[in-house]
mmCIF file of C-alpha atoms in Angstrom:
data_model
loop_
_atom_site.group_PDB
_atom_site.id
_atom_site.type_symbol
_atom_site.label_atom_id
_atom_site.label_comp_id
_atom_site.label_asym_id
_atom_site.label_seq_id
_atom_site.Cartn_x
_atom_site.Cartn_y
_atom_site.Cartn_z
ATOM 1 C CA MET A 1 -0.451 -0.118 -0.205
ATOM 2 C CA TYR A 2 3.042 2.386 0.777
ATOM 3 C CA LEU A 3 3.594 2.318 -2.961
ATOM 4 C CA ALA A 4 0.371 2.428 -4.027
ATOM 5 C CA LEU A 5 0.138 6.255 -1.698
ATOM 6 C CA ARG A 6 3.192 7.628 -3.448
ATOM 7 C CA GLU A 7 2.347 6.960 -6.861
ATOM 8 C CA ILE A 8 -1.219 8.293 -6.399
ATOM 9 C CA ARG A 9 0.467 11.414 -4.491
ATOM 10 C CA PHE A 10 3.117 11.689 -7.614
ATOM 11 C CA ALA A 11 0.780 11.491 -10.393
ATOM 12 C CA LYS A 12 -2.255 13.542 -8.947
ATOM 13 C CA THR A 13 -3.915 14.170 -12.517
ATOM 14 C CA ARG A 14 -3.820 10.702 -13.830
ATOM 15 C CA TYR A 15 -5.371 9.344 -10.573
ATOM 16 C CA VAL A 16 -8.245 12.084 -10.019
ATOM 17 C CA MET A 17 -9.409 11.035 -14.180
ATOM 18 C CA ILE A 18 -9.605 7.597 -12.686
ATOM 19 C CA ILE A 19 -11.462 8.646 -9.680
ATOM 20 C CA LEU A 20 -13.822 10.788 -11.698
ATOM 21 C CA ILE A 21 -14.250 7.672 -14.300
ATOM 22 C CA MET A 22 -14.985 5.425 -11.019
ATOM 23 C CA LEU A 23 -17.066 7.918 -9.531
ATOM 24 C CA LEU A 24 -19.429 8.007 -12.530
ATOM 25 C CA ILE A 25 -19.269 4.521 -13.170
ATOM 26 C CA SER A 26 -20.576 3.740 -9.364
ATOM 27 C CA PHE A 27 -23.246 6.513 -9.546
ATOM 28 C CA LEU A 28 -24.769 5.119 -12.415
ATOM 29 C CA VAL A 29 -24.781 1.968 -10.828
ATOM 30 C CA LEU A 30 -26.390 2.882 -7.319
ATOM 31 C CA PHE A 31 -29.264 5.773 -9.309
ATOM 32 C CA VAL A 32 -29.918 2.793 -11.510
ATOM 33 C CA THR A 33 -30.090 0.096 -8.772
ATOM 34 C CA GLY A 34 -32.201 2.911 -6.618
ATOM 35 C CA LEU A 35 -34.906 3.189 -9.789
ATOM 36 C CA ALA A 36 -34.998 -0.555 -10.133
ATOM 37 C CA LYS A 37 -35.549 -0.783 -6.009
ATOM 38 C CA GLY A 38 -37.849 2.101 -6.570
ATOM 39 C CA LEU A 39 -39.706 0.419 -9.401
ATOM 40 C CA ALA A 40 -40.296 -3.093 -7.953
ATOM 41 C CA TYR A 41 -41.575 -1.384 -4.494
ATOM 42 C CA ALA A 42 -44.308 0.895 -6.293
ATOM 43 C CA ASN A 43 -45.633 -1.781 -8.225
ATOM 44 C CA ALA A 44 -46.513 -3.751 -4.956
ATOM 45 C CA SER A 45 -45.894 -1.817 -2.084
ATOM 46 C CA SER A 46 -49.604 -2.311 -0.798
ATOM 47 C CA ILE A 47 -48.411 -6.506 -0.907
ATOM 48 C CA LYS A 48 -44.961 -5.692 0.786
ATOM 49 C CA ASN A 49 -45.950 -3.671 3.216
ATOM 50 C CA MET A 50 -48.447 -6.463 4.610
ATOM 51 C CA ALA A 51 -47.536 -8.270 7.783
ATOM 52 C CA ALA A 52 -48.835 -11.645 5.840
ATOM 53 C CA SER A 53 -46.398 -14.387 5.471
ATOM 54 C CA HIS A 54 -48.198 -16.383 3.121
ATOM 55 C CA PHE A 55 -51.736 -15.973 0.943
ATOM 56 C CA ILE A 56 -54.620 -18.143 0.063
ATOM 57 C CA LEU A 57 -55.629 -17.980 -3.276
ATOM 58 C CA GLN A 58 -58.250 -19.546 -5.662
ATOM 59 C CA LYS A 59 -56.478 -22.364 -7.717
ATOM 60 C CA ASP A 60 -55.447 -21.976 -11.275
ATOM 61 C CA SER A 61 -55.865 -18.054 -10.707
ATOM 62 C CA ASP A 62 -52.231 -17.636 -11.647
ATOM 63 C CA HIS A 63 -51.495 -16.602 -8.105
ATOM 64 C CA ARG A 64 -52.643 -12.794 -9.106
ATOM 65 C CA PHE A 65 -55.562 -11.174 -6.525
ATOM 66 C CA GLY A 66 -57.764 -10.344 -9.631
ATOM 67 C CA ARG A 67 -57.860 -13.624 -11.184
ATOM 68 C CA SER A 68 -59.169 -15.518 -7.406
ATOM 69 C CA GLN A 69 -62.535 -15.589 -5.817
ATOM 70 C CA LEU A 70 -62.884 -17.097 -2.675
ATOM 71 C CA THR A 71 -66.104 -18.431 -0.534
ATOM 72 C CA GLU A 72 -66.914 -17.272 2.970
ATOM 73 C CA ASP A 73 -66.405 -21.096 3.662
ATOM 74 C CA THR A 74 -63.391 -21.127 2.395
ATOM 75 C CA LEU A 75 -62.647 -17.809 5.142
ATOM 76 C CA THR A 76 -63.882 -19.572 8.144
ATOM 77 C CA ALA A 77 -61.772 -22.895 7.644
ATOM 78 C CA ALA A 78 -58.340 -20.668 7.274
ATOM 79 C CA GLN A 79 -59.648 -18.845 10.553
ATOM 80 C CA GLN A 80 -59.983 -22.255 12.287
ATOM 81 C CA VAL A 81 -56.944 -23.511 11.999
ATOM 82 C CA ALA A 82 -54.756 -19.845 11.460
ATOM 83 C CA GLY A 83 -57.012 -18.353 14.308
ATOM 84 C CA ASP A 84 -59.429 -15.590 13.775
ATOM 85 C CA ASP A 85 -56.768 -12.800 14.034
ATOM 86 C CA ASN A 86 -54.318 -14.720 11.840
ATOM 87 C CA ALA A 87 -56.420 -15.018 8.655
ATOM 88 C CA THR A 88 -57.797 -11.925 7.245
ATOM 89 C CA PRO A 89 -59.733 -11.442 3.940
ATOM 90 C CA ILE A 90 -58.563 -8.766 1.046
ATOM 91 C CA ASN A 91 -60.528 -7.779 -2.003
ATOM 92 C CA LEU A 92 -59.011 -5.712 -4.626
ATOM 93 C CA ARG A 93 -60.332 -3.733 -8.189
ATOM 94 C CA MET A 94 -58.480 -1.444 -10.354
ATOM 95 C CA ALA A 95 -60.467 1.939 -11.026
ATOM 96 C CA THR A 96 -60.570 5.281 -12.321
ATOM 97 C CA VAL A 97 -61.925 7.900 -10.015
ATOM 98 C CA THR A 98 -62.144 11.866 -10.321
ATOM 99 C CA GLU A 99 -62.573 14.292 -7.475
ATOM 100 C CA GLN A 100 -66.044 15.587 -7.416
ATOM 101 C CA GLY A 101 -66.804 18.021 -9.689
ATOM 102 C CA LEU A 102 -63.311 17.737 -11.104
ATOM 103 C CA SER A 103 -62.292 16.301 -14.534
ATOM 104 C CA LEU A 104 -59.005 15.015 -13.452
ATOM 105 C CA LYS A 105 -58.858 11.347 -13.502
ATOM 106 C CA SER A 106 -56.871 9.240 -11.606
ATOM 107 C CA ASP A 107 -56.197 5.217 -12.120
ATOM 108 C CA VAL A 108 -56.150 3.711 -8.459
ATOM 109 C CA THR A 109 -56.644 0.439 -6.819
ATOM 110 C CA LEU A 110 -59.420 -0.239 -4.557
ATOM 111 C CA PHE A 111 -58.971 -2.505 -1.551
ATOM 112 C CA ALA A 112 -61.044 -3.522 1.035
ATOM 113 C CA ILE A 113 -59.787 -4.631 4.354
ATOM 114 C CA ASP A 114 -60.560 -5.426 7.974
ATOM 115 C CA MET A 115 -59.800 -1.879 9.485
ATOM 116 C CA ALA A 116 -59.885 -3.921 12.584
ATOM 117 C CA SER A 117 -57.089 -5.971 11.638
ATOM 118 C CA TRP A 118 -53.326 -5.983 10.742
ATOM 119 C CA LEU A 119 -53.649 -5.422 7.373
ATOM 120 C CA ALA A 120 -54.917 -1.234 8.272
ATOM 121 C CA PRO A 121 -52.180 0.917 6.750
ATOM 122 C CA LYS A 122 -50.989 3.278 8.917
ATOM 123 C CA VAL A 123 -52.570 7.390 8.614
ATOM 124 C CA ILE A 124 -49.940 9.789 8.154
ATOM 125 C CA GLU A 125 -52.645 12.940 7.599
ATOM 126 C CA GLY A 126 -56.057 12.961 8.516
ATOM 127 C CA GLN A 127 -58.179 10.548 10.117
ATOM 128 C CA THR A 128 -58.116 6.170 10.104
ATOM 129 C CA ILE A 129 -61.141 4.724 9.356
ATOM 130 C CA THR A 130 -63.238 1.570 11.598
ATOM 131 C CA ASN A 131 -65.306 -0.984 10.241
ATOM 132 C CA ASP A 132 -68.542 0.953 11.228
ATOM 133 C CA THR A 133 -68.102 4.389 9.169
ATOM 134 C CA GLN A 134 -69.427 4.866 5.743
ATOM 135 C CA GLY A 135 -68.654 6.375 2.743
ATOM 136 C CA GLN A 136 -64.995 7.020 4.057
ATOM 137 C CA VAL A 137 -61.488 5.839 2.505
ATOM 138 C CA LEU A 138 -57.934 5.934 3.392
ATOM 139 C CA VAL A 139 -55.558 7.250 -0.114
ATOM 140 C CA ASP A 140 -52.299 7.159 -0.875
ATOM 141 C CA ARG A 141 -50.402 10.568 -0.823
ATOM 142 C CA LYS A 142 -49.532 10.090 -3.974
ATOM 143 C CA LEU A 143 -52.783 11.629 -4.984
ATOM 144 C CA LYS A 144 -52.222 14.646 -3.813
ATOM 145 C CA GLU A 145 -50.540 15.700 -6.571
ATOM 146 C CA ALA A 146 -53.836 15.022 -8.475
ATOM 147 C CA GLY A 147 -55.340 18.055 -6.207
ATOM 148 C CA ILE A 148 -57.065 15.330 -3.663
ATOM 149 C CA LYS A 149 -57.088 16.430 0.070
ATOM 150 C CA VAL A 150 -58.279 15.248 3.197
ATOM 151 C CA GLY A 151 -61.871 15.856 2.846
ATOM 152 C CA SER A 152 -62.379 15.496 -1.064
ATOM 153 C CA VAL A 153 -65.073 13.335 -2.780
ATOM 154 C CA LEU A 154 -63.791 10.625 -4.754
ATOM 155 C CA VAL A 155 -66.077 9.160 -7.619
ATOM 156 C CA ASP A 156 -65.719 5.847 -8.918
ATOM 157 C CA GLN A 157 -65.878 6.470 -13.159
ATOM 158 C CA MET A 158 -67.744 2.911 -13.740
ATOM 159 C CA THR A 159 -70.428 2.858 -10.798
ATOM 160 C CA GLY A 160 -71.028 6.631 -9.576
ATOM 161 C CA ALA A 161 -70.025 5.362 -5.855
ATOM 162 C CA SER A 162 -68.263 8.276 -4.215
ATOM 163 C CA TRP A 163 -66.068 8.517 -1.032
ATOM 164 C CA THR A 164 -65.103 11.145 1.445
ATOM 165 C CA VAL A 165 -61.035 11.202 1.887
ATOM 166 C CA SER A 166 -60.878 10.556 5.457
ATOM 167 C CA GLY A 167 -56.957 10.645 6.004
ATOM 168 C CA PHE A 168 -53.717 9.843 3.797
ATOM 169 C CA VAL A 169 -51.277 6.725 3.747
ATOM 170 C CA ALA A 170 -47.782 6.274 2.528
ATOM 171 C CA ASN A 171 -46.106 4.211 0.070
ATOM 172 C CA GLU A 172 -48.805 2.290 -0.751
ATOM 173 C CA SER A 173 -49.473 1.229 -4.365
ATOM 174 C CA TYR A 174 -50.296 -1.732 -6.508
ATOM 175 C CA SER A 175 -49.634 -2.163 -10.253
ATOM 176 C CA HIS A 176 -47.761 1.296 -10.073
ATOM 177 C CA THR A 177 -51.597 2.907 -9.382
ATOM 178 C CA PRO A 178 -52.159 4.771 -5.943
ATOM 179 C CA SER A 179 -54.330 2.205 -3.466
ATOM 180 C CA ILE A 180 -57.228 3.456 -2.037
ATOM 181 C CA PHE A 181 -58.514 1.059 1.677
ATOM 182 C CA MET A 182 -62.101 1.061 2.137
ATOM 183 C CA ASN A 183 -63.755 -1.439 4.757
ATOM 184 C CA GLU A 184 -66.272 -4.091 3.686
ATOM 185 C CA LYS A 185 -69.409 -2.194 4.476
ATOM 186 C CA ASP A 186 -68.328 0.220 1.698
ATOM 187 C CA TRP A 187 -67.340 -2.410 -0.540
ATOM 188 C CA LEU A 188 -70.522 -4.189 -0.284
ATOM 189 C CA GLN A 189 -72.216 -1.454 -1.760
ATOM 190 C CA LEU A 190 -69.538 -1.158 -4.450
ATOM 191 C CA GLN A 191 -70.023 -4.694 -5.480
ATOM 192 C CA SER A 192 -74.034 -4.091 -5.691
ATOM 193 C CA PHE A 193 -73.192 -1.970 -8.721
ATOM 194 C CA THR A 194 -71.295 -5.052 -10.621
ATOM 195 C CA PRO A 195 -71.956 -8.180 -8.978
ATOM 196 C CA VAL A 196 -70.192 -10.955 -9.532
ATOM 197 C CA LYS A 197 -71.567 -13.202 -12.115
ATOM 198 C CA GLY A 198 -73.637 -16.072 -10.629
ATOM 199 C CA GLN A 199 -73.658 -14.468 -7.204
ATOM 200 C CA ASN A 200 -76.472 -12.278 -5.517
ATOM 201 C CA ALA A 201 -74.921 -8.902 -4.382
ATOM 202 C CA SER A 202 -75.022 -9.344 -0.899
ATOM 203 C CA ASP A 203 -73.357 -12.931 -0.895
ATOM 204 C CA LYS A 204 -69.833 -12.376 0.637
ATOM 205 C CA SER A 205 -66.308 -13.274 -1.418
ATOM 206 C CA TYR A 206 -62.981 -12.381 -1.303
ATOM 207 C CA ASN A 207 -59.852 -12.032 -3.587
ATOM 208 C CA ALA A 208 -57.718 -13.338 -1.196
ATOM 209 C CA ILE A 209 -56.961 -14.263 2.511
ATOM 210 C CA ALA A 210 -54.191 -12.851 4.062
ATOM 211 C CA LEU A 211 -52.249 -15.423 6.571
ATOM 212 C CA LYS A 212 -49.903 -15.405 9.700
ATOM 213 C CA ALA A 213 -49.544 -19.042 10.058
ATOM 214 C CA THR A 214 -46.991 -21.335 10.935
ATOM 215 C CA GLY A 215 -45.142 -24.369 9.294
ATOM 216 C CA GLU A 216 -47.688 -27.203 10.650
ATOM 217 C CA GLN A 217 -50.455 -24.962 9.980
ATOM 218 C CA LEU A 218 -49.883 -23.854 6.780
ATOM 219 C CA ALA A 219 -49.793 -27.907 5.881
ATOM 220 C CA GLN A 220 -52.670 -28.317 7.531
ATOM 221 C CA LEU A 221 -54.624 -25.697 5.544
ATOM 222 C CA ARG A 222 -52.902 -27.013 1.962
ATOM 223 C CA ALA A 223 -54.358 -30.836 2.983
ATOM 224 C CA GLU A 224 -58.125 -29.150 4.333
ATOM 225 C CA LEU A 225 -58.349 -26.531 1.420
ATOM 226 C CA ALA A 226 -56.910 -28.627 -1.762
ATOM 227 C CA ASP A 227 -59.180 -26.194 -4.092
ATOM 228 C CA THR A 228 -56.938 -23.476 -3.607
ATOM 229 C CA ASP A 229 -53.310 -22.038 -3.679
ATOM 230 C CA ILE A 230 -51.167 -21.132 -0.303
ATOM 231 C CA ILE A 231 -48.181 -19.409 -1.481
ATOM 232 C CA SER A 232 -45.755 -17.172 0.022
ATOM 233 C CA LYS A 233 -45.521 -13.124 -0.160
ATOM 234 C CA SER A 234 -42.793 -12.995 -2.435
ATOM 235 C CA ASP A 235 -44.400 -14.953 -5.070
ATOM 236 C CA THR A 236 -47.474 -13.061 -4.481
ATOM 237 C CA VAL A 237 -45.419 -10.354 -5.140
ATOM 238 C CA SER A 238 -43.708 -11.781 -8.354
ATOM 239 C CA ALA A 239 -47.382 -12.746 -9.621
ATOM 240 C CA VAL A 240 -48.448 -8.955 -9.526
ATOM 241 C CA PRO A 241 -48.655 -7.911 -13.500
ATOM 242 C CA GLY A 242 -45.535 -6.788 -14.842
ATOM 243 C CA TYR A 243 -43.197 -7.079 -12.248
ATOM 244 C CA LYS A 244 -41.116 -9.901 -13.642
ATOM 245 C CA GLU A 245 -41.153 -8.372 -16.961
ATOM 246 C CA GLU A 246 -40.115 -5.258 -15.324
ATOM 247 C CA GLN A 247 -37.590 -6.391 -12.783
ATOM 248 C CA GLY A 248 -36.257 -8.669 -15.345
ATOM 249 C CA SER A 249 -35.150 -6.188 -17.710
ATOM 250 C CA LEU A 250 -33.618 -3.603 -15.486
ATOM 251 C CA LEU A 251 -31.498 -6.570 -13.673
ATOM 252 C CA MET A 252 -30.123 -7.024 -16.846
ATOM 253 C CA MET A 253 -29.203 -3.669 -17.224
ATOM 254 C CA ILE A 254 -27.902 -3.521 -13.896
ATOM 255 C CA ALA A 255 -25.730 -6.879 -14.592
ATOM 256 C CA PHE A 256 -24.695 -5.178 -17.957
ATOM 257 C CA LEU A 257 -23.473 -2.489 -15.998
ATOM 258 C CA TYR A 258 -21.628 -4.578 -13.540
ATOM 259 C CA VAL A 259 -19.972 -5.830 -16.705
ATOM 260 C CA ILE A 260 -19.357 -2.862 -18.562
ATOM 261 C CA SER A 261 -17.478 -1.593 -15.185
ATOM 262 C CA ALA A 262 -15.129 -4.594 -14.867
ATOM 263 C CA MET A 263 -14.021 -4.354 -18.749
ATOM 264 C CA VAL A 264 -13.604 -0.509 -18.177
ATOM 265 C CA LEU A 265 -11.455 -0.778 -14.833
ATOM 266 C CA ALA A 266 -9.624 -3.506 -16.384
ATOM 267 C CA VAL A 267 -8.788 -1.451 -19.423
ATOM 268 C CA PHE A 268 -7.959 1.909 -17.688
ATOM 269 C CA PHE A 269 -5.675 0.152 -14.804
ATOM 270 C CA PHE A 270 -3.792 -2.247 -17.749
ATOM 271 C CA VAL A 271 -2.759 0.865 -19.491
ATOM 272 C CA ILE A 272 -1.485 2.450 -16.465
ATOM 273 C CA THR A 273 0.471 -0.790 -15.644
ATOM 274 C CA ILE A 274 1.780 -1.134 -18.771
ATOM 275 C CA GLN A 275 3.738 2.524 -18.320
ATOM 276 C CA LYS A 276 4.911 1.104 -15.225
ATOM 277 C CA MET A 277 6.264 -1.969 -16.785
ATOM 278 C CA SER A 278 10.019 -0.346 -16.415
ATOM 279 C CA GLN A 279 9.709 0.377 -12.919
ATOM 280 C CA PHE A 280 8.419 -2.357 -11.684
ATOM 281 C CA GLY A 281 11.165 -4.527 -13.399
ATOM 282 C CA ILE A 282 13.712 -2.209 -11.434
ATOM 283 C CA LEU A 283 11.437 -2.965 -8.065
ATOM 284 C CA LYS A 284 12.047 -7.055 -9.080
ATOM 285 C CA ALA A 285 15.619 -6.498 -9.507
ATOM 286 C CA ILE A 286 16.380 -4.799 -6.490
ATOM 287 C CA GLY A 287 14.589 -7.492 -4.295
ATOM 288 C CA ALA A 288 10.337 -6.997 -4.469
ATOM 289 C CA LYS A 289 8.497 -9.629 -4.470
ATOM 290 C CA THR A 290 5.843 -10.569 -6.783
ATOM 291 C CA GLY A 291 3.227 -10.700 -4.320
ATOM 292 C CA TYR A 292 4.330 -6.916 -2.831
ATOM 293 C CA LEU A 293 3.639 -5.555 -6.009
ATOM 294 C CA ALA A 294 0.245 -7.192 -7.017
ATOM 295 C CA ARG A 295 -1.058 -6.119 -3.117
ATOM 296 C CA ASN A 296 0.140 -2.634 -4.006
ATOM 297 C CA VAL A 297 -1.682 -3.122 -7.466
ATOM 298 C CA VAL A 298 -4.930 -4.521 -5.856
ATOM 299 C CA GLY A 299 -4.748 -2.504 -2.699
ATOM 300 C CA GLN A 300 -4.509 0.810 -5.033
ATOM 301 C CA VAL A 301 -7.741 -0.277 -6.876
ATOM 302 C CA LEU A 302 -9.391 -0.372 -3.535
ATOM 303 C CA LEU A 303 -8.437 2.295 -2.140
ATOM 304 C CA LEU A 304 -10.071 3.950 -5.434
ATOM 305 C CA SER A 305 -12.990 2.271 -5.462
ATOM 306 C CA ILE A 306 -13.754 3.133 -1.994
ATOM 307 C CA GLY A 307 -13.543 6.700 -2.653
ATOM 308 C CA SER A 308 -15.564 6.710 -5.526
ATOM 309 C CA LEU A 309 -17.755 5.156 -3.612
ATOM 310 C CA ALA A 310 -18.080 6.950 -0.922
ATOM 311 C CA VAL A 311 -18.427 10.445 -3.092
ATOM 312 C CA SER A 312 -21.198 8.686 -4.723
ATOM 313 C CA LEU A 313 -23.374 7.949 -1.990
ATOM 314 C CA GLY A 314 -23.216 11.092 -1.223
ATOM 315 C CA LEU A 315 -24.174 12.289 -4.168
ATOM 316 C CA ILE A 316 -27.355 9.744 -4.428
ATOM 317 C CA ARG A 317 -28.155 11.455 -1.032
ATOM 318 C CA ILE A 318 -28.317 14.943 -2.669
ATOM 319 C CA VAL A 319 -30.048 13.490 -6.035
ATOM 320 C CA TYR A 320 -32.675 11.850 -3.718
ATOM 321 C CA ALA A 321 -33.372 14.848 -1.759
ATOM 322 C CA VAL A 322 -34.227 16.747 -4.749
ATOM 323 C CA LEU A 323 -36.207 14.400 -7.375
ATOM 324 C CA PRO A 324 -39.550 14.812 -7.297
ATOM 325 C CA ALA A 325 -41.571 12.320 -5.420
ATOM 326 C CA SER A 326 -43.950 10.717 -8.133
ATOM 327 C CA MET A 327 -40.450 9.603 -9.472
ATOM 328 C CA PRO A 328 -39.976 5.609 -7.695
ATOM 329 C CA PHE A 329 -36.233 5.365 -5.874
ATOM 330 C CA GLN A 330 -35.478 3.397 -2.903
ATOM 331 C CA LEU A 331 -31.689 2.427 -1.323
ATOM 332 C CA ASP A 332 -31.913 0.748 1.816
ATOM 333 C CA SER A 333 -28.768 -0.201 3.869
ATOM 334 C CA SER A 334 -28.795 -3.764 2.791
ATOM 335 C CA THR A 335 -29.339 -2.918 -1.405
ATOM 336 C CA VAL A 336 -26.490 -0.482 -0.305
ATOM 337 C CA LEU A 337 -24.021 -2.356 1.030
ATOM 338 C CA LEU A 338 -24.669 -5.137 -1.795
ATOM 339 C CA SER A 339 -24.443 -2.994 -4.511
ATOM 340 C CA CYS A 340 -20.867 -1.492 -3.157
ATOM 341 C CA SER A 341 -19.955 -5.130 -2.236
ATOM 342 C CA LEU A 342 -20.201 -5.975 -5.919
ATOM 343 C CA PHE A 343 -19.157 -3.046 -7.592
ATOM 344 C CA ILE A 344 -15.713 -3.480 -5.546
ATOM 345 C CA VAL A 345 -15.225 -7.212 -6.233
ATOM 346 C CA THR A 346 -16.313 -6.132 -9.951
ATOM 347 C CA ALA A 347 -13.228 -3.453 -9.224
ATOM 348 C CA VAL A 348 -10.764 -6.133 -8.221
ATOM 349 C CA LEU A 349 -11.567 -8.592 -10.575
ATOM 350 C CA GLY A 350 -10.673 -6.063 -13.348
ATOM 351 C CA SER A 351 -7.284 -5.126 -11.816
ATOM 352 C CA LEU A 352 -6.156 -8.800 -12.037
ATOM 353 C CA LEU A 353 -5.419 -8.461 -15.547
ATOM 354 C CA SER A 354 -2.908 -6.012 -14.461
ATOM 355 C CA VAL A 355 -1.468 -8.298 -11.812
ATOM 356 C CA TYR A 356 -1.226 -10.564 -14.023
ATOM 357 C CA LYS A 357 1.098 -8.673 -16.349
ATOM 358 C CA VAL A 358 2.935 -7.454 -13.287
ATOM 359 C CA SER A 359 3.501 -11.129 -12.123
ATOM 360 C CA ARG A 360 4.998 -12.037 -15.685
ATOM 361 C CA THR A 361 7.548 -8.760 -15.941
ATOM 362 C CA ASP A 362 10.849 -9.687 -16.418
ATOM 363 C CA ALA A 363 13.153 -7.623 -14.185
ATOM 364 C CA LEU A 364 16.343 -7.882 -16.837
ATOM 365 C CA ASP A 365 14.200 -6.942 -19.834
ATOM 366 C CA ALA A 366 12.924 -3.653 -17.763
ATOM 367 C CA ILE A 367 16.576 -2.686 -16.802
ATOM 368 C CA GLY A 368 17.364 -3.147 -21.133
ATOM 369 C CA ARG A 369 13.947 -1.140 -21.413
ATOM 370 C CA THR A 370 15.222 1.943 -19.056
ATOM 371 C CA ALA A 371 18.673 1.692 -20.549
ATOM 372 C CA ALA A 372 17.795 2.296 -23.902
#
């Protein structure tokens, strides 16, 4: 590391340029990763925020809430096994709403849940609702951008049903649309406008049942409810329309960014190493071991990588602070740690070509080139 630090101090301009390139690459990797995580969260945050471990869905529904239809008998059976408090129903549907008296339309996802259960979202502004309130809903704060506020009246474009906004919740969306939460009473009233085929408007049916269950309880439920699928939360999130396809494209982009980073860094350090072959040869001639020189090369790469990452993280925090609220961006500590670790590993792998070149350096040839 001594040689690495002396060289950086001696050739400041060269290494400032290298740090700048590494800074831009690491910033791009972190920013795209944050966008990918943000899009993933915005696509299914309402499901991810639920404290459920598993969900019960109708068999052959492709694990999608909108294609699933469960009866009250299924809910009763689930509650008998998991407990009344550990199995709670969910209904949802996509809708388009407007604020009463205005023409601006917003696509949303309507969720009907037990407001006394652990599925109820935390209210950040306004008042929460209960199972007894009527005509009131909780909405995601992204709807504020459409001018909606506490007390606004929302009208469903398809049915004409209307609800008053009682409060706002944070980070609740489904399939990239803001979520609206209502109780079962208002849901049944909404269903009376568009009843399910083959059912009376007053019949209770559910799209899914959220579970908190042990492994033993899950095994019993799978045996008793053979006409259903019981899947984990991660599988439920993956089944959200467009989630897999979107994340597949973004992850491929991030993977190629790492590959390109390794190639760019490898070329830069290899060129610098070639320029220093005479010095490496002389050091070998006076007794420096190949391992010592290799450690200095790798140490130099590590030092530059960590420094550029530190600056990149600072820039990311600044950019995140000025991003509009509508832009999905999320970088939690685990993602940052993983991304930084991968970048450092990528940089070190890129330096191995330089290490190989150093190991092949012949001291006599290097001295000859210097003398010439």
